[in-house]
Amino acid sequence: MVRQDLAAATGRYLDLIGRADEEGAADLVLGLIGEGVPAEDVLLRVIAPCQRRVGELWASNEWPVAREHGATAVSERVVAAVSGRVRPTATRGRVAVACADGEYHVLPTRIMAEVLRLRGWQVDFLGASVPGPQLITHLHQTGPDVVALGCMLPTRLPRAHATIVACQAVGIPVLAGGAGFGADGRFACLLGADAWAPTADAAADRLAAGLPSFPAAPDDSGGSGGTAVHLGGEEYAYLTRHRADLLARVMDTLTGRPEHTAEDLGNIADFLIAATYVHDAALFTDFVVWTCRVLEARQVPAESVVLGLGAFHDVLTDCPDVRALLNEGVAAAQACCGRSARPADQRTETSV
């Protein structure tokens, strides 16, 4: 099938999943495979780009969350249908594929698992949010050659780091993948993963070429985890330990502001915690900019984000590094709303 025809099929697939037409979407995809389109192309050039488009349509408020969830559920079932239709013989080693603990955006990792299977790997797909100890038990029982760990949200990086360390401690290398590790894989390298891949086909290529792909960074003990000792810190520990109390106090300061939901403020706290863990301001400011755009699409002005960040700043009087990070977030939000506001340092503060 020529590329133009496959592009047209992609448009039809998006329409079908947008209407939650599972049978129609499955018939379309399996029909493409029946016409000779490689299953990997169907996964990577039809299903994957449509799923990215689904996320964009939700973010721009063109699709409500129910429609986005329905489309995702259909794509998950269609990927399973592809897996049932195409069953290659395993000719390579064994790979355990799992989402990081707390990561429930499973579809990209499932697509990676299917591409690896199509490339001849024996794949154990363990699904969403796999706790580290349970993954280690599986490794002891099955002895895979490598773990492919998916992480779509950077808020899961601390748990992903714990999983990477635990896997390596039992002698299993880790291939990291997913947007949560950074568009350039910088967090995968920082957390000590043995390799990183930006896409499912790149992951298959990486495994075929062998591991690792990151240069060793010597530490005091002569090992390769030199960056790990700089992760976390006292302020990260404080934020993690007092997250619930922090959110309650921030909510109190924003009483009467219905645009500040507990979910939105929880997301701010979680990205703040993750950015503090990896000491990366861009992780937080990128999230702030994305949040402003999502809220503005829903007719909520970006000024509300400035106010919410200021509330966190006022409460966290004992965390100077976090407050500096919040100031960078305020500046990013102000740029989105196109006007200046008082710096967080000039706000009236409440006691901790």
C-alpha positions as a Markdown table, in Angstrom:
| # | Residue | x | y | z |
|---|---|---|---|---|
| 1 | Met | 0.0 | 0.0 | 0.0 |
| 2 | Val | 1.4 | 3.4 | -0.9 |
| 3 | Arg | 2.0 | 6.0 | 1.8 |
| 4 | Gln | -0.9 | 8.2 | 0.7 |
| 5 | Asp | -3.3 | 5.3 | 1.1 |
| 6 | Leu | -2.0 | 4.6 | 4.6 |
| 7 | Ala | -2.4 | 8.3 | 5.5 |
| 8 | Ala | -6.0 | 8.1 | 4.4 |
| 9 | Ala | -6.5 | 4.9 | 6.5 |
| 10 | Thr | -5.1 | 6.9 | 9.5 |
| 11 | Gly | -7.7 | 9.6 | 9.1 |
| 12 | Arg | -10.4 | 6.9 | 8.9 |
| 13 | Tyr | -9.0 | 5.2 | 12.0 |
| 14 | Leu | -9.1 | 8.5 | 14.0 |
| 15 | Asp | -12.7 | 9.0 | 13.0 |
| 16 | Leu | -13.6 | 5.5 | 14.1 |
| 17 | Ile | -11.9 | 5.6 | 17.5 |
| 18 | Gly | -13.4 | 9.1 | 18.1 |
| 19 | Arg | -16.8 | 7.4 | 17.8 |
| 20 | Ala | -15.7 | 4.5 | 20.0 |
| 21 | Asp | -16.4 | 2.2 | 17.1 |
| 22 | Glu | -14.2 | -0.7 | 18.2 |
| 23 | Glu | -15.4 | -3.2 | 15.6 |
| 24 | Gly | -14.9 | -0.7 | 12.8 |
| 25 | Ala | -11.4 | 0.3 | 14.0 |
| 26 | Ala | -10.4 | -3.4 | 14.4 |
| 27 | Asp | -11.8 | -4.3 | 10.9 |
| 28 | Leu | -9.8 | -1.4 | 9.4 |
| 29 | Val | -6.5 | -2.3 | 11.0 |
| 30 | Leu | -6.8 | -6.0 | 10.4 |
| 31 | Gly | -7.9 | -5.3 | 6.8 |
| 32 | Leu | -4.7 | -3.4 | 6.3 |
| 33 | Ile | -2.6 | -6.3 | 7.6 |
| 34 | Gly | -4.6 | -8.6 | 5.3 |
| 35 | Glu | -3.7 | -6.4 | 2.4 |
| 36 | Gly | -0.1 | -6.8 | 3.1 |
| 37 | Val | 0.7 | -3.8 | 5.2 |
| 38 | Pro | 3.3 | -4.9 | 7.8 |
| 39 | Ala | 1.9 | -5.0 | 11.3 |
| 40 | Glu | 4.7 | -2.8 | 12.6 |
| 41 | Asp | 3.6 | -0.1 | 10.1 |
| 42 | Val | 0.0 | -0.3 | 11.3 |
| 43 | Leu | 1.1 | 0.1 | 14.9 |
| 44 | Leu | 3.6 | 3.0 | 14.3 |
| 45 | Arg | 2.0 | 4.8 | 11.3 |
| 46 | Val | -1.7 | 4.4 | 12.1 |
| 47 | Ile | -2.4 | 3.7 | 15.7 |
| 48 | Ala | 0.4 | 5.6 | 17.4 |
| 49 | Pro | 0.0 | 8.9 | 15.5 |
| 50 | Cys | -3.7 | 8.8 | 16.0 |
| 51 | Gln | -3.2 | 8.3 | 19.7 |
| 52 | Arg | -1.0 | 11.4 | 19.8 |
| 53 | Arg | -3.6 | 13.3 | 17.9 |
| 54 | Val | -6.2 | 12.1 | 20.5 |
| 55 | Gly | -4.1 | 13.7 | 23.2 |
| 56 | Glu | -3.8 | 17.0 | 21.2 |
| 57 | Leu | -7.6 | 17.1 | 20.7 |
| 58 | Trp | -8.2 | 16.7 | 24.4 |
| 59 | Ala | -5.6 | 19.3 | 25.3 |
| 60 | Ser | -7.1 | 21.8 | 22.9 |
| 61 | Asn | -10.6 | 21.1 | 24.4 |
| 62 | Glu | -11.9 | 19.9 | 21.0 |
| 63 | Trp | -12.6 | 16.5 | 22.6 |
| 64 | Pro | -14.0 | 16.0 | 26.1 |
| 65 | Val | -12.2 | 13.6 | 28.4 |
| 66 | Ala | -14.8 | 10.9 | 28.0 |
| 67 | Arg | -14.2 | 10.8 | 24.2 |
| 68 | Glu | -10.5 | 10.8 | 24.7 |
| 69 | His | -10.8 | 7.8 | 27.2 |
| 70 | Gly | -13.1 | 6.0 | 24.8 |
| 71 | Ala | -10.7 | 6.4 | 21.9 |
| 72 | Thr | -7.8 | 5.2 | 24.0 |
| 73 | Ala | -9.7 | 2.2 | 25.2 |
| 74 | Val | -10.6 | 1.2 | 21.6 |
| 75 | Ser | -6.9 | 1.5 | 20.5 |
| 76 | Glu | -5.9 | -0.7 | 23.4 |
| 77 | Arg | -8.3 | -3.4 | 22.2 |
| 78 | Val | -7.1 | -2.9 | 18.5 |
| 79 | Val | -3.5 | -3.4 | 19.5 |
| 80 | Ala | -4.5 | -6.6 | 21.3 |
| 81 | Ala | -6.3 | -7.7 | 18.1 |
| 82 | Val | -3.1 | -7.1 | 16.1 |
| 83 | Ser | -1.2 | -9.2 | 18.6 |
| 84 | Gly | -3.7 | -12.0 | 18.2 |
| 85 | Arg | -3.6 | -11.9 | 14.4 |
| 86 | Val | 0.2 | -11.7 | 13.9 |
| 87 | Arg | 2.2 | -14.3 | 15.9 |
| 88 | Pro | 5.9 | -14.4 | 14.8 |
| 89 | Thr | 8.2 | -17.0 | 16.2 |
| 90 | Ala | 10.6 | -15.8 | 18.9 |
| 91 | Thr | 14.2 | -15.8 | 17.5 |
| 92 | Arg | 15.9 | -13.5 | 20.0 |
| 93 | Gly | 16.1 | -13.2 | 23.7 |
| 94 | Arg | 13.5 | -12.4 | 26.4 |
| 95 | Val | 12.3 | -8.9 | 27.4 |
| 96 | Ala | 10.2 | -7.9 | 30.3 |
| 97 | Val | 8.2 | -4.8 | 29.3 |
| 98 | Ala | 6.5 | -2.8 | 32.1 |
| 99 | Cys | 5.2 | 0.7 | 32.9 |
| 100 | Ala | 6.9 | 2.4 | 35.8 |
| 101 | Asp | 5.2 | 2.2 | 39.2 |
| 102 | Gly | 2.4 | 4.8 | 39.2 |
| 103 | Glu | 2.3 | 5.1 | 35.4 |
| 104 | Tyr | -1.1 | 4.3 | 33.9 |
| 105 | His | -0.6 | 5.6 | 30.4 |
| 106 | Val | -0.1 | 2.1 | 29.1 |
| 107 | Leu | -0.7 | 2.2 | 25.4 |
| 108 | Pro | 2.7 | 3.6 | 24.2 |
| 109 | Thr | 4.4 | 0.9 | 26.2 |
| 110 | Arg | 2.1 | -1.8 | 24.9 |
| 111 | Ile | 2.9 | -0.7 | 21.3 |
| 112 | Met | 6.6 | -1.0 | 22.2 |
| 113 | Ala | 6.0 | -4.5 | 23.5 |
| 114 | Glu | 4.3 | -5.5 | 20.3 |
| 115 | Val | 7.0 | -4.0 | 18.0 |
| 116 | Leu | 9.6 | -6.0 | 20.0 |
| 117 | Arg | 7.6 | -9.1 | 19.6 |
| 118 | Leu | 7.3 | -8.5 | 15.9 |
| 119 | Arg | 11.0 | -8.2 | 15.7 |
| 120 | Gly | 11.5 | -11.6 | 17.2 |
| 121 | Trp | 11.8 | -11.1 | 20.9 |
| 122 | Gln | 10.0 | -13.2 | 23.5 |
| 123 | Val | 8.0 | -10.5 | 25.4 |
| 124 | Asp | 6.5 | -10.6 | 28.8 |
| 125 | Phe | 4.2 | -7.5 | 28.9 |
| 126 | Leu | 3.4 | -6.8 | 32.5 |
| 127 | Gly | 1.1 | -3.8 | 32.0 |
| 128 | Ala | 0.5 | -0.5 | 33.8 |
| 129 | Ser | 2.0 | 0.6 | 37.1 |
| 130 | Val | 4.2 | -2.4 | 38.0 |
| 131 | Pro | 5.5 | -2.0 | 41.6 |
| 132 | Gly | 9.3 | -2.5 | 41.8 |
| 133 | Pro | 9.3 | -5.5 | 44.2 |
| 134 | Gln | 6.7 | -7.3 | 42.0 |
| 135 | Leu | 8.9 | -6.7 | 38.9 |
| 136 | Ile | 11.9 | -8.0 | 40.7 |
| 137 | Thr | 10.0 | -11.2 | 41.6 |
| 138 | His | 9.1 | -11.6 | 38.0 |
| 139 | Leu | 12.8 | -11.2 | 37.0 |
| 140 | His | 13.9 | -13.9 | 39.4 |
| 141 | Gln | 11.2 | -16.2 | 38.1 |
| 142 | Thr | 11.8 | -15.7 | 34.4 |
| 143 | Gly | 15.4 | -14.4 | 33.9 |
| 144 | Pro | 14.8 | -12.0 | 31.0 |
| 145 | Asp | 17.8 | -10.5 | 29.1 |
| 146 | Val | 16.6 | -7.0 | 29.6 |
| 147 | Val | 13.8 | -4.9 | 31.1 |
| 148 | Ala | 12.1 | -2.3 | 28.9 |
| 149 | Leu | 10.6 | 0.3 | 31.2 |
| 150 | Gly | 8.0 | 2.8 | 30.0 |
| 151 | Cys | 7.4 | 6.1 | 31.7 |
| 152 | Met | 5.1 | 8.8 | 30.0 |
| 153 | Leu | 4.9 | 11.3 | 32.9 |
| 154 | Pro | 8.0 | 12.8 | 34.6 |
| 155 | Thr | 6.1 | 12.7 | 37.9 |
| 156 | Arg | 6.9 | 9.0 | 37.9 |
| 157 | Leu | 10.7 | 9.5 | 37.7 |
| 158 | Pro | 11.5 | 8.9 | 41.4 |
| 159 | Arg | 9.8 | 5.5 | 41.3 |
| 160 | Ala | 11.3 | 4.7 | 37.9 |
| 161 | His | 14.7 | 5.4 | 39.4 |
| 162 | Ala | 14.1 | 2.9 | 42.2 |
| 163 | Thr | 13.0 | 0.3 | 39.7 |
| 164 | Ile | 16.1 | 0.9 | 37.5 |
| 165 | Val | 18.4 | 0.5 | 40.5 |
| 166 | Ala | 16.6 | -2.7 | 41.6 |
| 167 | Cys | 16.7 | -4.3 | 38.2 |
| 168 | Gln | 20.4 | -3.6 | 37.8 |
| 169 | Ala | 21.0 | -4.9 | 41.3 |
| 170 | Val | 19.9 | -8.4 | 40.2 |
| 171 | Gly | 21.9 | -8.1 | 37.0 |
| 172 | Ile | 19.3 | -7.1 | 34.5 |
| 173 | Pro | 19.9 | -4.1 | 32.3 |
| 174 | Val | 17.2 | -1.5 | 31.7 |
| 175 | Leu | 16.1 | 0.1 | 28.4 |
| 176 | Ala | 14.1 | 3.2 | 29.2 |
| 177 | Gly | 11.4 | 4.7 | 26.9 |
| 178 | Gly | 8.6 | 7.2 | 27.0 |
| 179 | Ala | 8.1 | 11.0 | 27.2 |
| 180 | Gly | 8.6 | 11.0 | 30.9 |
| 181 | Phe | 12.4 | 10.4 | 30.4 |
| 182 | Gly | 12.7 | 13.6 | 28.4 |
| 183 | Ala | 12.5 | 14.2 | 24.7 |
| 184 | Asp | 16.3 | 13.7 | 24.5 |
| 185 | Gly | 16.4 | 10.9 | 27.1 |
| 186 | Arg | 18.3 | 13.1 | 29.6 |
| 187 | Phe | 16.4 | 11.7 | 32.6 |
| 188 | Ala | 17.0 | 8.1 | 31.5 |
| 189 | Cys | 20.7 | 8.8 | 31.5 |
| 190 | Leu | 20.5 | 10.7 | 34.8 |
| 191 | Leu | 18.7 | 7.9 | 36.6 |
| 192 | Gly | 21.3 | 5.4 | 35.4 |
| 193 | Ala | 19.4 | 3.4 | 32.8 |
| 194 | Asp | 21.5 | 1.3 | 30.5 |
| 195 | Ala | 19.9 | 2.7 | 27.4 |
| 196 | Trp | 17.1 | 4.9 | 26.1 |
| 197 | Ala | 15.0 | 5.0 | 23.0 |
| 198 | Pro | 12.6 | 7.7 | 21.8 |
| 199 | Thr | 10.2 | 5.4 | 19.9 |
| 200 | Ala | 9.2 | 1.8 | 19.7 |
| 201 | Asp | 11.1 | 1.0 | 16.6 |
| 202 | Ala | 14.2 | 2.8 | 18.0 |
| 203 | Ala | 13.9 | 0.6 | 21.1 |
| 204 | Ala | 13.9 | -2.5 | 18.9 |
| 205 | Asp | 16.9 | -1.2 | 17.0 |
| 206 | Arg | 18.7 | -0.4 | 20.3 |
| 207 | Leu | 18.1 | -3.9 | 21.6 |
| 208 | Ala | 19.3 | -5.5 | 18.3 |
| 209 | Ala | 22.5 | -3.4 | 18.5 |
| 210 | Gly | 23.1 | -4.4 | 22.2 |
| 211 | Leu | 23.4 | -2.4 | 25.4 |
| 212 | Pro | 24.4 | 0.0 | 26.8 |
| 213 | Ser | 24.1 | 3.3 | 24.8 |
| 214 | Phe | 25.1 | 5.7 | 27.6 |
| 215 | Pro | 28.7 | 6.4 | 28.4 |
| 216 | Ala | 29.8 | 5.4 | 31.9 |
| 217 | Ala | 30.1 | 8.2 | 34.5 |
| 218 | Pro | 32.6 | 7.2 | 37.1 |
| 219 | Asp | 31.8 | 7.8 | 40.8 |
| 220 | Asp | 33.8 | 7.4 | 44.0 |
| 221 | Ser | 33.3 | 3.7 | 44.2 |
| 222 | Gly | 34.4 | 3.2 | 40.6 |
| 223 | Gly | 30.9 | 2.4 | 39.3 |
| 224 | Ser | 28.9 | 4.0 | 36.6 |
| 225 | Gly | 26.2 | 5.8 | 38.7 |
| 226 | Gly | 27.9 | 9.0 | 39.4 |
| 227 | Thr | 24.8 | 11.2 | 38.8 |
| 228 | Ala | 22.6 | 9.3 | 41.1 |
| 229 | Val | 24.1 | 10.7 | 44.3 |
| 230 | His | 22.8 | 14.2 | 43.3 |
| 231 | Leu | 19.2 | 13.2 | 43.0 |
| 232 | Gly | 16.6 | 14.1 | 45.6 |
| 233 | Gly | 17.8 | 16.0 | 48.6 |
| 234 | Glu | 16.2 | 17.5 | 51.8 |
| 235 | Glu | 13.7 | 19.6 | 50.0 |
| 236 | Tyr | 12.5 | 16.7 | 47.9 |
| 237 | Ala | 12.1 | 14.6 | 51.0 |
| 238 | Tyr | 10.1 | 17.4 | 52.7 |
| 239 | Leu | 7.8 | 17.8 | 49.7 |
| 240 | Thr | 7.2 | 14.1 | 49.5 |
| 241 | Arg | 6.6 | 13.7 | 53.2 |
| 242 | His | 4.2 | 16.7 | 53.5 |
| 243 | Arg | 2.5 | 16.6 | 50.2 |
| 244 | Ala | -1.1 | 16.1 | 51.6 |
| 245 | Asp | -0.7 | 18.8 | 54.2 |
| 246 | Leu | 0.9 | 21.2 | 51.7 |
| 247 | Leu | -2.0 | 20.8 | 49.3 |
| 248 | Ala | -4.6 | 21.3 | 52.1 |
| 249 | Arg | -2.9 | 24.6 | 53.1 |
| 250 | Val | -2.7 | 25.8 | 49.5 |
| 251 | Met | -6.3 | 25.0 | 49.0 |
| 252 | Asp | -7.1 | 27.0 | 52.1 |
| 253 | Thr | -5.3 | 30.1 | 50.7 |
| 254 | Leu | -7.3 | 29.8 | 47.5 |
| 255 | Thr | -10.8 | 29.4 | 49.0 |
| 256 | Gly | -13.4 | 31.0 | 46.7 |
| 257 | Arg | -11.3 | 30.4 | 43.6 |
| 258 | Pro | -13.2 | 27.5 | 41.8 |
| 259 | Glu | -10.7 | 27.4 | 38.9 |
| 260 | His | -8.2 | 25.9 | 41.3 |
| 261 | Thr | -9.2 | 22.3 | 41.6 |
| 262 | Ala | -7.6 | 19.8 | 43.9 |
| 263 | Glu | -6.5 | 17.8 | 40.8 |
| 264 | Asp | -4.8 | 20.8 | 39.2 |
| 265 | Leu | -3.0 | 21.7 | 42.4 |
| 266 | Gly | -2.0 | 18.1 | 42.9 |
| 267 | Asn | -0.5 | 18.1 | 39.5 |
| 268 | Ile | 1.5 | 21.2 | 40.3 |
| 269 | Ala | 2.8 | 19.6 | 43.5 |
| 270 | Asp | 3.7 | 16.4 | 41.7 |
| 271 | Phe | 5.7 | 18.1 | 38.9 |
| 272 | Leu | 7.3 | 20.3 | 41.6 |
| 273 | Ile | 8.4 | 17.2 | 43.4 |
| 274 | Ala | 9.7 | 15.5 | 40.2 |
| 275 | Ala | 11.6 | 18.6 | 39.2 |
| 276 | Thr | 13.1 | 18.9 | 42.6 |
| 277 | Tyr | 14.2 | 15.2 | 42.5 |
| 278 | Val | 16.1 | 15.6 | 39.3 |
| 279 | His | 17.1 | 19.3 | 39.8 |
| 280 | Asp | 15.7 | 20.3 | 36.5 |
| 281 | Ala | 13.8 | 23.6 | 36.2 |
| 282 | Ala | 12.8 | 23.0 | 32.6 |
| 283 | Leu | 10.8 | 20.0 | 33.7 |
| 284 | Phe | 8.6 | 22.3 | 35.8 |
| 285 | Thr | 8.4 | 25.3 | 33.6 |
| 286 | Asp | 7.5 | 23.1 | 30.6 |
| 287 | Phe | 4.6 | 21.7 | 32.6 |
| 288 | Val | 3.5 | 25.2 | 33.6 |
| 289 | Val | 3.4 | 26.4 | 30.0 |
| 290 | Trp | 1.5 | 23.3 | 29.0 |
| 291 | Thr | -1.0 | 23.8 | 31.9 |
| 292 | Cys | -1.5 | 27.4 | 30.8 |
| 293 | Arg | -2.4 | 26.3 | 27.3 |
| 294 | Val | -4.7 | 23.6 | 28.4 |
| 295 | Leu | -6.6 | 25.9 | 30.8 |
| 296 | Glu | -6.8 | 28.7 | 28.3 |
| 297 | Ala | -8.4 | 26.3 | 25.8 |
| 298 | Arg | -11.0 | 25.9 | 28.5 |
| 299 | Gln | -11.5 | 29.6 | 29.0 |
| 300 | Val | -9.5 | 29.6 | 32.3 |
| 301 | Pro | -7.0 | 32.5 | 32.1 |
| 302 | Ala | -3.3 | 31.8 | 32.6 |
| 303 | Glu | -3.3 | 34.3 | 35.5 |
| 304 | Ser | -4.9 | 31.6 | 37.6 |
| 305 | Val | -1.8 | 29.5 | 37.2 |
| 306 | Val | 0.3 | 32.5 | 38.5 |
| 307 | Leu | -2.0 | 32.7 | 41.5 |
| 308 | Gly | -1.7 | 29.0 | 42.2 |
| 309 | Leu | 2.1 | 29.0 | 42.0 |
| 310 | Gly | 2.2 | 32.0 | 44.3 |
| 311 | Ala | 0.1 | 30.1 | 46.9 |
| 312 | Phe | 2.6 | 27.3 | 46.9 |
| 313 | His | 5.4 | 29.8 | 47.2 |
| 314 | Asp | 3.8 | 31.5 | 50.2 |
| 315 | Val | 3.4 | 28.2 | 52.0 |
| 316 | Leu | 6.9 | 26.7 | 51.4 |
| 317 | Thr | 8.9 | 29.2 | 53.4 |
| 318 | Asp | 11.5 | 26.6 | 54.5 |
| 319 | Cys | 12.3 | 25.5 | 50.9 |
| 320 | Pro | 14.5 | 28.1 | 49.2 |
| 321 | Asp | 15.4 | 26.0 | 46.2 |
| 322 | Val | 11.7 | 25.0 | 45.6 |
| 323 | Arg | 10.7 | 28.7 | 46.0 |
| 324 | Ala | 13.2 | 29.6 | 43.3 |
| 325 | Leu | 11.8 | 26.9 | 41.1 |
| 326 | Leu | 8.3 | 28.3 | 41.7 |
| 327 | Asn | 9.5 | 31.8 | 40.7 |
| 328 | Glu | 10.7 | 30.4 | 37.4 |
| 329 | Gly | 7.3 | 28.8 | 37.0 |
| 330 | Val | 5.6 | 32.1 | 37.7 |
| 331 | Ala | 7.8 | 33.8 | 35.0 |
| 332 | Ala | 6.8 | 31.1 | 32.5 |
| 333 | Ala | 3.1 | 31.5 | 33.4 |
| 334 | Gln | 3.3 | 35.3 | 33.1 |
| 335 | Ala | 4.8 | 35.0 | 29.7 |
| 336 | Cys | 1.8 | 32.9 | 28.7 |
| 337 | Cys | -0.7 | 35.4 | 30.0 |
| 338 | Gly | 1.2 | 38.3 | 28.3 |
| 339 | Arg | 1.4 | 40.6 | 31.2 |
| 340 | Ser | 3.5 | 41.1 | 34.3 |
| 341 | Ala | 2.4 | 40.2 | 37.8 |
| 342 | Arg | 4.0 | 40.7 | 41.2 |
| 343 | Pro | 6.9 | 38.3 | 41.7 |
| 344 | Ala | 6.2 | 35.6 | 44.2 |
| 345 | Asp | 8.8 | 37.1 | 46.5 |
| 346 | Gln | 6.7 | 40.2 | 46.9 |
| 347 | Arg | 3.5 | 38.3 | 48.0 |
| 348 | Thr | 2.2 | 38.3 | 51.5 |
| 349 | Glu | 3.4 | 35.0 | 53.0 |
| 350 | Thr | 1.8 | 32.7 | 55.5 |
| 351 | Ser | 3.7 | 30.8 | 58.2 |
| 352 | Val | 4.7 | 27.2 | 57.7 |
